[in-house]
Coordinates of C-alpha atoms in Angstrom, one line a residue:
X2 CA 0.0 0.0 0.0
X3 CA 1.7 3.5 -1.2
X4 CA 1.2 5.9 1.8
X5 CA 1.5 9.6 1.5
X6 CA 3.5 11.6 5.0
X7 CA 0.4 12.8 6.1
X8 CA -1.6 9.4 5.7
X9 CA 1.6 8.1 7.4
X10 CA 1.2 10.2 10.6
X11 CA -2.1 9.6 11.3
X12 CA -1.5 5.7 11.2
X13 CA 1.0 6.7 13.8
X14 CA -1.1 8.3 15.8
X15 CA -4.0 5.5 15.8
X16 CA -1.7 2.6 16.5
X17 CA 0.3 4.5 19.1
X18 CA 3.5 3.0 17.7
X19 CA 5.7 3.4 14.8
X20 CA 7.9 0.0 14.9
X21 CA 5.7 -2.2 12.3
X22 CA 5.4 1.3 10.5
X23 CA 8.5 2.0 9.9
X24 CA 9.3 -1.1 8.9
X25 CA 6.2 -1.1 6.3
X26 CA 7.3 2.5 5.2
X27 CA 10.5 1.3 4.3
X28 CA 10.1 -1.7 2.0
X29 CA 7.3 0.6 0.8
X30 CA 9.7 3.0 -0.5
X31 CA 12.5 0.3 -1.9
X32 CA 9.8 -1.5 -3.3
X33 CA 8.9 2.0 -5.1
X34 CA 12.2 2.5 -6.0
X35 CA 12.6 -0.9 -7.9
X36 CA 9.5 -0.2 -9.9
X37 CA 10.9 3.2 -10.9
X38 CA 14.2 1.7 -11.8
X39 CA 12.7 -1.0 -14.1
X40 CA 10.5 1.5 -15.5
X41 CA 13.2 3.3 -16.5
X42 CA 14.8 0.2 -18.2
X43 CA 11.5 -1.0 -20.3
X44 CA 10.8 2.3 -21.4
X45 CA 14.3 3.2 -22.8
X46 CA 14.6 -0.4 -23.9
X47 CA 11.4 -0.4 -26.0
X48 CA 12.4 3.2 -27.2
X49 CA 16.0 1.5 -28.7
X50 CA 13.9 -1.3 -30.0
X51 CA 11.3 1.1 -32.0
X52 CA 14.2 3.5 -32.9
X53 CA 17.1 1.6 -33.6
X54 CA 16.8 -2.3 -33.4
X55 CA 13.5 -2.3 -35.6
X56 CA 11.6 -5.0 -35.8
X57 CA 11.7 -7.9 -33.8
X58 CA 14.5 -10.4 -34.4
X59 CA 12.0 -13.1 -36.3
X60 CA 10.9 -9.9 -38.8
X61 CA 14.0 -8.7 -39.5
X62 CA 15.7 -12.2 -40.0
X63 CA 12.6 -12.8 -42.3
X64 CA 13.5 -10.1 -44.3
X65 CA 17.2 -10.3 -44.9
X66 CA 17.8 -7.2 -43.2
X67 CA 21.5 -7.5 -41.7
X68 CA 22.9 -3.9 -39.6
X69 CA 25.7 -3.0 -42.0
X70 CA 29.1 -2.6 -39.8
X71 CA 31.7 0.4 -40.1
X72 CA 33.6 -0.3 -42.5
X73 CA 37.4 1.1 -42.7
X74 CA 38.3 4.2 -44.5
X75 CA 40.0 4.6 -47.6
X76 CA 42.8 7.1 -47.7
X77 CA 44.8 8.4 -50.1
X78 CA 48.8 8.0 -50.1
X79 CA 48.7 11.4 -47.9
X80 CA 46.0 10.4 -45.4
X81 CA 43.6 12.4 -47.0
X82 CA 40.2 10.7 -46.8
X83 CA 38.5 9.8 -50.1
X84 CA 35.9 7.0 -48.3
X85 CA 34.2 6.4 -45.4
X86 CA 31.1 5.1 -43.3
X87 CA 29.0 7.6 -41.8
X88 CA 25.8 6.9 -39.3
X89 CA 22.3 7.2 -40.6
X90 CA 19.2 6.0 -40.3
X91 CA 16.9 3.7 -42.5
X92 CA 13.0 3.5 -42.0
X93 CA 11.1 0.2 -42.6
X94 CA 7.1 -0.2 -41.8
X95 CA 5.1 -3.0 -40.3
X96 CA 1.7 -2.9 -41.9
X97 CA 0.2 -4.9 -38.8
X98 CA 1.1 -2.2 -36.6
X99 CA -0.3 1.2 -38.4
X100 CA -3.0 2.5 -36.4
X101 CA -3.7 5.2 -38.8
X102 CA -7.3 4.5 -40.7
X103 CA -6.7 6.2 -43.8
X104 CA -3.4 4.6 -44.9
X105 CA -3.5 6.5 -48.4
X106 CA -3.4 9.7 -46.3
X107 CA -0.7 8.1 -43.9
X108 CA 1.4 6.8 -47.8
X109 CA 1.2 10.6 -49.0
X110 CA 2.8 12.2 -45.8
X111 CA 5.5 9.6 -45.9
X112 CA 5.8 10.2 -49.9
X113 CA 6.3 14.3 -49.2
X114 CA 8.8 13.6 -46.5
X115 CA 11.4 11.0 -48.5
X116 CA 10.6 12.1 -52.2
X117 CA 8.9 8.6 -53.4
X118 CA 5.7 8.4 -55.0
X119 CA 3.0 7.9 -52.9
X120 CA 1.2 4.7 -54.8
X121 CA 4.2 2.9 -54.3
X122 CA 4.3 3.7 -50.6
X123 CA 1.0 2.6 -50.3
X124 CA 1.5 -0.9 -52.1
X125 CA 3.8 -1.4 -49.9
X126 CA 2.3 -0.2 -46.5
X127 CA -1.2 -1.7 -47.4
X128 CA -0.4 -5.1 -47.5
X129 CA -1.2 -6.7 -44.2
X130 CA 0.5 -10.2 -45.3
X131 CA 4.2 -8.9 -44.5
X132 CA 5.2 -7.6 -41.3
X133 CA 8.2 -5.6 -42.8
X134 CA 8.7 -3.6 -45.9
X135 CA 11.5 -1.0 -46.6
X136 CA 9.9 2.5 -46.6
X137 CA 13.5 4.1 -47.3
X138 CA 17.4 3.3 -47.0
X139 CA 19.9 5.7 -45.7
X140 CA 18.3 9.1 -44.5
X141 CA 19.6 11.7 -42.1
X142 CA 18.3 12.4 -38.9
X143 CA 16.1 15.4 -39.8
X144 CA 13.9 13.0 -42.6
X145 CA 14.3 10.3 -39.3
X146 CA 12.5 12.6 -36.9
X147 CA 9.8 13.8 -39.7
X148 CA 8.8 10.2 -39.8
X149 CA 8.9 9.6 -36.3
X150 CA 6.6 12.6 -35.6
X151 CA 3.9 10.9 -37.6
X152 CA 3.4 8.9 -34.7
X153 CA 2.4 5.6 -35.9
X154 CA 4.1 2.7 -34.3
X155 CA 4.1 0.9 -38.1
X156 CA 6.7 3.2 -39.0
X157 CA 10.2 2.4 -36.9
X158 CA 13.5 3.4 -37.6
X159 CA 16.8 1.5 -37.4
X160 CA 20.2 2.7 -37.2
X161 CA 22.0 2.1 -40.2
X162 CA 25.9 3.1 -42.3
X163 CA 26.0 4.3 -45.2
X164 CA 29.3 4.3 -47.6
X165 CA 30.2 7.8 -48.9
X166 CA 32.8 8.7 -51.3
X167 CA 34.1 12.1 -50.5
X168 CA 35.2 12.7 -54.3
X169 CA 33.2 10.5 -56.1
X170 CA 33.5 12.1 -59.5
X171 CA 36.9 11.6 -59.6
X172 CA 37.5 8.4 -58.4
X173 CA 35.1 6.4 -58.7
X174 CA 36.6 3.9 -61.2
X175 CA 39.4 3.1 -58.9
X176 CA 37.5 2.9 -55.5
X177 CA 34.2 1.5 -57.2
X178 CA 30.5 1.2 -54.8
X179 CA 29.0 -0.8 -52.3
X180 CA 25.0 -1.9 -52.1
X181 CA 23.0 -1.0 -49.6
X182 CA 24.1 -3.0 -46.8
X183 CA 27.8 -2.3 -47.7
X184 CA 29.2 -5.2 -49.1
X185 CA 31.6 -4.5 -51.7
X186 CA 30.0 -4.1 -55.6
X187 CA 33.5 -2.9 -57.4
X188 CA 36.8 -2.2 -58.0
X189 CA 38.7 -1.4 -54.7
X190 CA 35.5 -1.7 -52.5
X191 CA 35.1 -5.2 -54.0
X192 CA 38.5 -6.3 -53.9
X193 CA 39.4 -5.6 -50.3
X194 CA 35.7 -6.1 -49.0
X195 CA 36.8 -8.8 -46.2
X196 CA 39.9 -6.2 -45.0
X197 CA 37.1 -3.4 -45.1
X198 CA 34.2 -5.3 -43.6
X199 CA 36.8 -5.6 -40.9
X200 CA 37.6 -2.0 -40.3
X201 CA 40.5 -1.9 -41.3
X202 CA 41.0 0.7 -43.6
X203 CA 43.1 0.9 -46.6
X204 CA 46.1 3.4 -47.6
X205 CA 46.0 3.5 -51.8
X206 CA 48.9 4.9 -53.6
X207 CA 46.9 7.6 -55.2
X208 CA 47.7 11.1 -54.7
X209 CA 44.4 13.3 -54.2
X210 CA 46.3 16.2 -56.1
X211 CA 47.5 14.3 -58.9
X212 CA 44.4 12.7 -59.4
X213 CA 42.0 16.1 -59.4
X214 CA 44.3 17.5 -61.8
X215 CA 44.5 14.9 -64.6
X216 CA 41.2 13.9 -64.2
X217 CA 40.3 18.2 -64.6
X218 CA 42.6 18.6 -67.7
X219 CA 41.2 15.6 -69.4
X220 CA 37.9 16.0 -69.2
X221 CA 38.6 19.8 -70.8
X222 CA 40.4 18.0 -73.6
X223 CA 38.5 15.3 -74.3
X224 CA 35.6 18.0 -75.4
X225 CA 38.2 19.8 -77.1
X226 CA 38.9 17.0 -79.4
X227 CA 35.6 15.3 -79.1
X228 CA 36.6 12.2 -78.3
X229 CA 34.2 9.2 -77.4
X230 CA 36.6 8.3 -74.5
X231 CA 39.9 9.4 -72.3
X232 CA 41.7 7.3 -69.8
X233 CA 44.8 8.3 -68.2
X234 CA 47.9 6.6 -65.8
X235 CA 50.5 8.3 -64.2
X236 CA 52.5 5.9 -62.2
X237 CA 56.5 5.5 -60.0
X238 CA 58.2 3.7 -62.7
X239 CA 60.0 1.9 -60.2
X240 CA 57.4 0.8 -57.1
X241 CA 54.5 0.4 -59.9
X242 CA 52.7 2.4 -57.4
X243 CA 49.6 4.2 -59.6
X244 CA 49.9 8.0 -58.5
X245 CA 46.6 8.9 -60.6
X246 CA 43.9 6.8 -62.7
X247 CA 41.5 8.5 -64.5
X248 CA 38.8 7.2 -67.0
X249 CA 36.2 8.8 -68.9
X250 CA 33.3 9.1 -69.7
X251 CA 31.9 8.5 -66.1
X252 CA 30.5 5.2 -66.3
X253 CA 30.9 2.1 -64.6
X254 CA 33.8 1.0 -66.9
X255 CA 37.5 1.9 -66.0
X256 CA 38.9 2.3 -69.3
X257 CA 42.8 1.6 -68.1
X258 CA 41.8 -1.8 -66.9
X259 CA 38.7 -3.1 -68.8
X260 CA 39.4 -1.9 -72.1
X261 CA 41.9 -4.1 -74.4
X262 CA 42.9 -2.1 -77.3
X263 CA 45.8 -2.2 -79.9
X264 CA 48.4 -0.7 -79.1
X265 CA 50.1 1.0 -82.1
X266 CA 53.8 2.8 -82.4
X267 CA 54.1 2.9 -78.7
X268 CA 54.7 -0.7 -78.8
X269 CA 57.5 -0.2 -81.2
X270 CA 59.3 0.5 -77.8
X271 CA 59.0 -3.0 -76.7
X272 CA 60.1 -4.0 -80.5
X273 CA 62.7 -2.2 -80.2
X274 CA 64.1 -3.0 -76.5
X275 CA 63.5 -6.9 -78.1
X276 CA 65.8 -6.3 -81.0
X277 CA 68.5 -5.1 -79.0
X278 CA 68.3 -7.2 -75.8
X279 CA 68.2 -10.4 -77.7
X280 CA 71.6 -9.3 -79.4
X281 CA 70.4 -10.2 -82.8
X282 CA 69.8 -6.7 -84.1
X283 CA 72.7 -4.1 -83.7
X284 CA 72.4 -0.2 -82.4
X285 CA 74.2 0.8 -85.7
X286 CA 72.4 -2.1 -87.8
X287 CA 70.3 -0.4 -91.2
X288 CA 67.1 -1.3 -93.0
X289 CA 66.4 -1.0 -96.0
X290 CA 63.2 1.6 -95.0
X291 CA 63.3 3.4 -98.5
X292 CA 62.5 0.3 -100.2
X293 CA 59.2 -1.4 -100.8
X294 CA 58.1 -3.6 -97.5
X295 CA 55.0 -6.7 -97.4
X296 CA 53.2 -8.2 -94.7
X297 CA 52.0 -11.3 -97.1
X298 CA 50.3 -9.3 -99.6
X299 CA 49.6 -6.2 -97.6
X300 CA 52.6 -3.4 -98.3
X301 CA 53.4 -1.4 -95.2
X302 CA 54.0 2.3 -95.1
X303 CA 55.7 5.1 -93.2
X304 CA 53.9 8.3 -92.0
X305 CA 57.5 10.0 -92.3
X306 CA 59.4 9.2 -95.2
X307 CA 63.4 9.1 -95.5
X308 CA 65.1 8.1 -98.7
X309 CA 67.5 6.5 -97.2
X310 CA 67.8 3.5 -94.7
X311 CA 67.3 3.6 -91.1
X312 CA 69.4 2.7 -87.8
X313 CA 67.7 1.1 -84.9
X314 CA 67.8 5.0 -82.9
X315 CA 66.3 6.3 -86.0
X316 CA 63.4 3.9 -86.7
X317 CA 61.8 4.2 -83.4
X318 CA 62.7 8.0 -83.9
X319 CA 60.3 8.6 -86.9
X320 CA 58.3 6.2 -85.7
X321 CA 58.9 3.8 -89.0
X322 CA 56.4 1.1 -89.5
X323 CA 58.7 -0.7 -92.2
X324 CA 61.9 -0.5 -89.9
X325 CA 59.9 -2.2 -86.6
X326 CA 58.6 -5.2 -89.1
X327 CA 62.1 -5.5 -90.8
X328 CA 64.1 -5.5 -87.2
X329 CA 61.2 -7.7 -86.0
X330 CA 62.2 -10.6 -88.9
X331 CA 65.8 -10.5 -87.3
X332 CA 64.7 -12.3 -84.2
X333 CA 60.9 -13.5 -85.1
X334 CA 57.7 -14.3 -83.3
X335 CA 59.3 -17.1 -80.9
X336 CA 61.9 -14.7 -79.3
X337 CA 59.3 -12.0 -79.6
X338 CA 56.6 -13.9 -77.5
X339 CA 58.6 -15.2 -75.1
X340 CA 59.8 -11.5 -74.3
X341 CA 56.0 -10.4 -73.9
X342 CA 55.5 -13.1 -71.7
X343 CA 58.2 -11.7 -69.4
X344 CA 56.6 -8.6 -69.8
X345 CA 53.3 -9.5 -68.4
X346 CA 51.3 -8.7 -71.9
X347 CA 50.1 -12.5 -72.2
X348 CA 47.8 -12.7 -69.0
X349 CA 45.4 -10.1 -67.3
X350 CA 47.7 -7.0 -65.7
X351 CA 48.0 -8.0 -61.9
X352 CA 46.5 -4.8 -59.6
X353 CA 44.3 -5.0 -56.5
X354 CA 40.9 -5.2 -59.2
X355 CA 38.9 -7.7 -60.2
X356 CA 37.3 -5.7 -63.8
X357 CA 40.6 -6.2 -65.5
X358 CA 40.4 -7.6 -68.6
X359 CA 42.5 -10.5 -70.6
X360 CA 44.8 -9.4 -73.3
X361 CA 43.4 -10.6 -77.0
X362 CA 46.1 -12.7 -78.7
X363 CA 47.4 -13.7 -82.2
X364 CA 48.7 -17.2 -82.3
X365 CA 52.1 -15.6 -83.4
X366 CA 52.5 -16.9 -86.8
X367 CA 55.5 -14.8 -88.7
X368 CA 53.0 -12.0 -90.1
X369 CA 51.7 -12.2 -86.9
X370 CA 55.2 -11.2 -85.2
X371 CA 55.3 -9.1 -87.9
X372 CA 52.0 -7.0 -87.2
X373 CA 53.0 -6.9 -83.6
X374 CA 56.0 -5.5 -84.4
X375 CA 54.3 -1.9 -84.6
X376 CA 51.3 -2.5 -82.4
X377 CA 48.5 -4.6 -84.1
X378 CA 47.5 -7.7 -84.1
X379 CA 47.8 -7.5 -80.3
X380 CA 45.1 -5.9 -77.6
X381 CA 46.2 -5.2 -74.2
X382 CA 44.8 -3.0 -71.6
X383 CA 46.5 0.3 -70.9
X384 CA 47.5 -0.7 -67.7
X385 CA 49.1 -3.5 -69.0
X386 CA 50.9 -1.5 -71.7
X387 CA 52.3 0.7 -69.2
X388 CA 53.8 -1.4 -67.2
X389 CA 55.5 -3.1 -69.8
X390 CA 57.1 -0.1 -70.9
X391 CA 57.6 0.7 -67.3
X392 CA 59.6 -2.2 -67.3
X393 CA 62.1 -1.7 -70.4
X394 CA 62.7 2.0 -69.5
X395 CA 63.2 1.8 -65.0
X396 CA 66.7 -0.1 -65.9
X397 CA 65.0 -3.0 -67.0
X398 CA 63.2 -4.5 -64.0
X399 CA 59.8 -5.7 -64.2
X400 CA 57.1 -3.4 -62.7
X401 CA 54.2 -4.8 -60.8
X402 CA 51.3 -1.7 -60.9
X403 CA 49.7 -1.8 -57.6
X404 CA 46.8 0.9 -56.1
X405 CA 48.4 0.4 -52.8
X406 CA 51.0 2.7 -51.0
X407 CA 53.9 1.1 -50.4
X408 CA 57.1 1.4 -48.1
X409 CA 60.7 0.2 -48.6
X410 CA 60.5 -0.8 -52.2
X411 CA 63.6 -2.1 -53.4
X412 CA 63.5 -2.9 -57.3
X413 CA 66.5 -4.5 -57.1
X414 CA 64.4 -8.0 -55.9
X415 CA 62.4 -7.2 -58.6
X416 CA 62.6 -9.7 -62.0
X417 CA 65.1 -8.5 -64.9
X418 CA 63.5 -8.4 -68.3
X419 CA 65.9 -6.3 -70.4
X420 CA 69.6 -5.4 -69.3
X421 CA 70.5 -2.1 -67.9
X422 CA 72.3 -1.2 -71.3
X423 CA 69.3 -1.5 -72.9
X424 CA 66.7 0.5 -70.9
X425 CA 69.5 3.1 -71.0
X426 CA 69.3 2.7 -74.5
X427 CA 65.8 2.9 -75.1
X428 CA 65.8 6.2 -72.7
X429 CA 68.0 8.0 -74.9
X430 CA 66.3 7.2 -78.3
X431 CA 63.0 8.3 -76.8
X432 CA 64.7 11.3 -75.9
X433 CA 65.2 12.4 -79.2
X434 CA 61.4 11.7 -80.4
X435 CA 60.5 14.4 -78.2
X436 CA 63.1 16.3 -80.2
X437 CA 63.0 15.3 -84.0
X438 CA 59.9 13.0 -83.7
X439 CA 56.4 12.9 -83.1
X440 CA 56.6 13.7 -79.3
X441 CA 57.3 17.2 -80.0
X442 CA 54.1 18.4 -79.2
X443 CA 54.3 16.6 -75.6
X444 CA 57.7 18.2 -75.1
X445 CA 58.2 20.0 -71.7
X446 CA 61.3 22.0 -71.0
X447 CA 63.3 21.2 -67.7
X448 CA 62.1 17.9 -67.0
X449 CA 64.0 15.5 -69.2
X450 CA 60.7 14.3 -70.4
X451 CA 61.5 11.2 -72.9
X452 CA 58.3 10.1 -74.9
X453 CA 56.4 8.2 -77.7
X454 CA 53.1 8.6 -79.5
X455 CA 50.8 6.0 -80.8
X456 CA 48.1 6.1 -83.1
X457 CA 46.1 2.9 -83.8
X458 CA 42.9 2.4 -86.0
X459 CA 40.0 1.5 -83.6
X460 CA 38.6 -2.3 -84.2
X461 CA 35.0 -2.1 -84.7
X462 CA 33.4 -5.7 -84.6
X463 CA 36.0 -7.2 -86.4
X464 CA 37.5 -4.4 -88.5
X465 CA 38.7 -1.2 -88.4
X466 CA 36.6 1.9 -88.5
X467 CA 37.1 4.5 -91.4
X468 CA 38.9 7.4 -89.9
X469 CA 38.7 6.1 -86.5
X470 CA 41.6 6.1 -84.4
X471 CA 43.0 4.9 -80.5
X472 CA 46.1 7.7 -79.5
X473 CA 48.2 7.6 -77.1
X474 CA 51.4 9.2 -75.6
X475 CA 53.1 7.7 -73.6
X476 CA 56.0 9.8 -71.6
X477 CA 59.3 9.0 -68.8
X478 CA 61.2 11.3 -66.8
X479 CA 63.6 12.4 -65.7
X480 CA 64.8 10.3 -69.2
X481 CA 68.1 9.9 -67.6
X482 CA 67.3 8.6 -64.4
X483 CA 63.5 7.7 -65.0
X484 CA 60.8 7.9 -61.8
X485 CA 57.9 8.8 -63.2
X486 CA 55.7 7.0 -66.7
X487 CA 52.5 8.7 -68.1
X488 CA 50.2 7.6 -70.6
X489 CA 47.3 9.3 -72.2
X490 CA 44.7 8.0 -74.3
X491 CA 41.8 9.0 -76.8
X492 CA 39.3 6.8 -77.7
X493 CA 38.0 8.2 -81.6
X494 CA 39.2 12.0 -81.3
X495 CA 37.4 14.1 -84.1
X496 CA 39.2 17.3 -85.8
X497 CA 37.8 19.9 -88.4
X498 CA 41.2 19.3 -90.1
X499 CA 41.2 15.7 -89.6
X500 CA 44.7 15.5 -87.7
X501 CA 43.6 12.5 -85.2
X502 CA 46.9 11.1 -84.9
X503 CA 48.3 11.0 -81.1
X504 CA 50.7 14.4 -82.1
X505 CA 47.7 16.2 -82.5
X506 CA 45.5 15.0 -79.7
X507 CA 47.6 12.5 -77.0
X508 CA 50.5 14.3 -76.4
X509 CA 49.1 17.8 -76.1
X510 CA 47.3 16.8 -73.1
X511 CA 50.1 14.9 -72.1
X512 CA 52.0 18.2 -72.1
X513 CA 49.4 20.2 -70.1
X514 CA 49.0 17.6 -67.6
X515 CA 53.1 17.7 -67.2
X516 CA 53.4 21.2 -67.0
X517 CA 51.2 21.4 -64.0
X518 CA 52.1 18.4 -62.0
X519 CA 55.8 18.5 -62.9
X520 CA 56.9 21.2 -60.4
X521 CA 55.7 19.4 -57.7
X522 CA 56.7 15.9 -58.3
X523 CA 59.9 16.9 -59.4
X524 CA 59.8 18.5 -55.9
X525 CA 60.9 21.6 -57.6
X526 CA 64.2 20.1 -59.3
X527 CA 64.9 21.3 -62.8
X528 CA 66.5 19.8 -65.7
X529 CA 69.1 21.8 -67.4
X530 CA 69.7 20.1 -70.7
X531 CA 72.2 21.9 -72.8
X532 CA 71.6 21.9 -77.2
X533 CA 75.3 19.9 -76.5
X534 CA 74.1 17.2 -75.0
X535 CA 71.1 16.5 -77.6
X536 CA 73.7 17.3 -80.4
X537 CA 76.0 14.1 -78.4
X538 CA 72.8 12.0 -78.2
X539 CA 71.9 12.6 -82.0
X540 CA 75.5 11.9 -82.8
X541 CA 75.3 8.5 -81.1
X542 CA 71.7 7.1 -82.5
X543 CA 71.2 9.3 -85.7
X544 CA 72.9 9.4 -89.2
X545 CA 71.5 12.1 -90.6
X546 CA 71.4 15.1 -88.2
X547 CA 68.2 17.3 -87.9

């Protein structure tokens, strides 16, 4: 019995003692004290259950509803955040439980508040055979307390995460998307779901800056020369750590990995690095360029003519179709394939992504070999490409692209695929394209930029398009001590004046991209490269001086 002080003196007083009282007035007030404590309990109990547990456990196992966990950041090589799981709040309904009678009214005030149409609310809230249907996914706590001051108990809130990507439109083809209940969908999320799932976060070897600037100049370009796509890489020639990745347009396809496209004159690097690292072809060696050359009963032909033969410096210098397939018949498609194959052009490019598509390949008959020899024939992805030019150019050491930041690389361990000599070799010839070749248009002063073009006729199921070209440039530098490899890419670019070859399009981006980054990866540093020293380097590769 619950007895007020005044009630409790005038028991007093009628019983003329206070002993049994006191004792009653006592467990009276623990007794009260106990209710009021579990009172306490229940209600902020039942109030976590509506607001943030949901349903009860049988509903929401019936409806596959899992709480999605915190999953780990993802950072760029700088710590700078580029994804993360932030708190929210989805709301689900249990038709059973409305108490509202007119449930078209209850479907429109739900509609106004999370922007979905009303009729499709009310399917879904109407239908007394289910005891849970999603209402919405993901909303903030302002749309959470419109819905809660409805004040129907069908409508219940849960706590929830949701993935954000802070710069989404930049790099969303490297870090990909998760569904609703954040399981990995693509790319990075994907790959290193079970690490992320975890917590753990994960510490990419993209650089923020690097990344916002490419993608920025591309996507200027690639309207400036029309293009249907754009994909650039700029990577450490030596780590294989990706410093930017940028594909366009922005759809779910990463152009540098999924795409497998020929090549053209920028493989005649790798023809070339063959020829001479086998021993079979000579630096000083000539071909007979000026003269008419076959691919069975196909005749080849130069975009730059000489009228006389060309030296190994000078064929990759002018970029001679002829001289590649005539050097290439010197050591033929065995030696040729087995040198892709250290490469890494016969099998998918290895890089923490699953979309990464498998290199198309001839069966390496002699016209076959031949067609390689200056890009056709052969379609690898970008990413592939550039790391086997990576390769020839770091000193010769093959280069394993990776998305994550690494620490304590030592190249050294890494597998030889041409000889020091070489790569050197190679270095100094592509010098000199950027000087009498077609990679004068990329050329950037006081950075020792070494470079090639590449212009390829697209394949279009099966053949080749009429006027329809793939361009690339693909650039080293410092040449002479080489750190960092770019490539740029144009899928179809359009002119007035129908120059759509890779001088025109490729390397001018290629050259506006350097300009800007340059100064701060070369952390300042410039080249000083005398007219001497290219006059010494033409001496040593060229016959015929400029």
């Amino acid at each position: 019995m619950k007895m007020f002080p005044n009630q409790l003196s005038r028991w007093k007083n009628l019983n003329g003692s206070n002993t049994i009282i006191e004792v009653m007035s006592q467990r009276s007030y623990c007794a009260l004290i106990i209710i009021w404590c579990l009172s306490i309990v229940i209600y902020y109990s039942s109030i976590r259950i509506i607001l943030f547990d949901g349903a009860p456990q049988k509903i929401r196992h019936d409806s596959g509803f899992q709480k999605t966990f915190m999953r780990g950041d993802i950072v760029d090589r700088n710590g700078r955040l580029l994804c993360k799981t932030i708190q929210c709040y989805s709301c689900f309904v249990n038709p059973r439980n409305i108490i509202t009678k007119d449930v078209l009214q209850l479907s429109k005030k739900i509609s106004q508040i999370i922007g979905k149409d009303h009729k499709e609310i009310y399917k879904k809230i109407s239908n007394k055979n289910t005891s849970f249907v999603w209402v919405k996914r993901h909303i903030d706590n302002d749309v959470r307390s419109k819905l809660m001051a409805l004040g129907d108990p069908g409508i219940q809130i849960v706590e929830d995460y949701s993935r954000k990507a802070i710069h989404k439109k930049i790099t969303k083809h490297i870090i990909g998307v998760c569904d609703v209940d954040g399981n990995g969908l693509s790319y990075l999320e994907k790959y290193f779901d079970a690490s992320l799932k975890k917590g753990e976060p994960i510490i990419l070897s993209i650089d923020l800056y690097l990344q916002s600037t490419i993608h920025n100049i591309l996507y200027e370009d690639m309207k400036i020369y029309n293009a249907d796509g754009a994909n650039a890489i700029l990577m450490d020639i030596n780590s294989g750590e990706i410093l930017a990745m940028v594909s366009m347009p922005d759809v779910d396809l990463n152009r540098n990995t999924s795409g497998a496209f020929e090549p053209g004159s920028t493989f005649k690097i790798l023809n070339t690095a063959v020829a001479l690292d086998s021993g079979l072809v000579k630096l000083r060696e000539t071909f007979a360029t000026n003269s008419i050359v076959k691919i069975a009963q196909y005749q080849i032909r130069d975009w730059t003519y000489k009228d006389y033969p060309l030296n190994v410096g000078e064929i990759l210098i002018y970029s001679s179709n002829k001289g590649s397939v005539l050097m290439q018949r010197k050591f033929g498609s065995d030696i040729q394939k087995k040198y892709l194959e250290s490469f890494g052009l016969l099998e998918k490019c290895h890089v923490e992504l699953n979309e990464v598509s498998k290199p198309i390949l001839p069966r390496f008959t002699s016209t076959d070999g031949e067609s390689i020899s200056y890009g056709y024939a052969i379609s690898v992805s970008p990413l592939a490409q550039l790391s086997a030019i990576a390769s020839v150019l770091n000193g010769g050491h093959l280069v394993k692209p990776t998305l994550v930041k690494m620490y304590n690389y030592d190249k050294r361990q890494a597998k030889r695929v041409v000889s020091e000599e070489t790569s050197k070799t190679l270095a100094e010839i592509m010098r000199l394209v950027m000087v009498y070749g077609t990679g004068r248009t990329a050329n950037v002063s006081d950075i020792g930029l070494c470079g090639k073009t590449g212009t390829a006729q697209k394949v279009i199921k099966g053949g080749y398009g009429k006027n329809q070209n793939i361009t690339t440039f693909v650039g080293v530098f410092p040449y002479f001590r080489p750190r960092f490899v770019i490539l740029v890419m144009y899928d179809n670019p359009k002119s007035n004046s129908n120059l759509t070859t890779a001088a025109h399009n490729a390397s001018k981006t290629a050259k506006k991209i350097l300009q800007t980054i340059a100064p701060t990866m070369m952390c300042g540093e410039t080249i000083q490269e005398s007219s001497n020293e290219i006059r010494m380097l033409s001496q040593k590769y060229m016959q015929n001086l400029m």
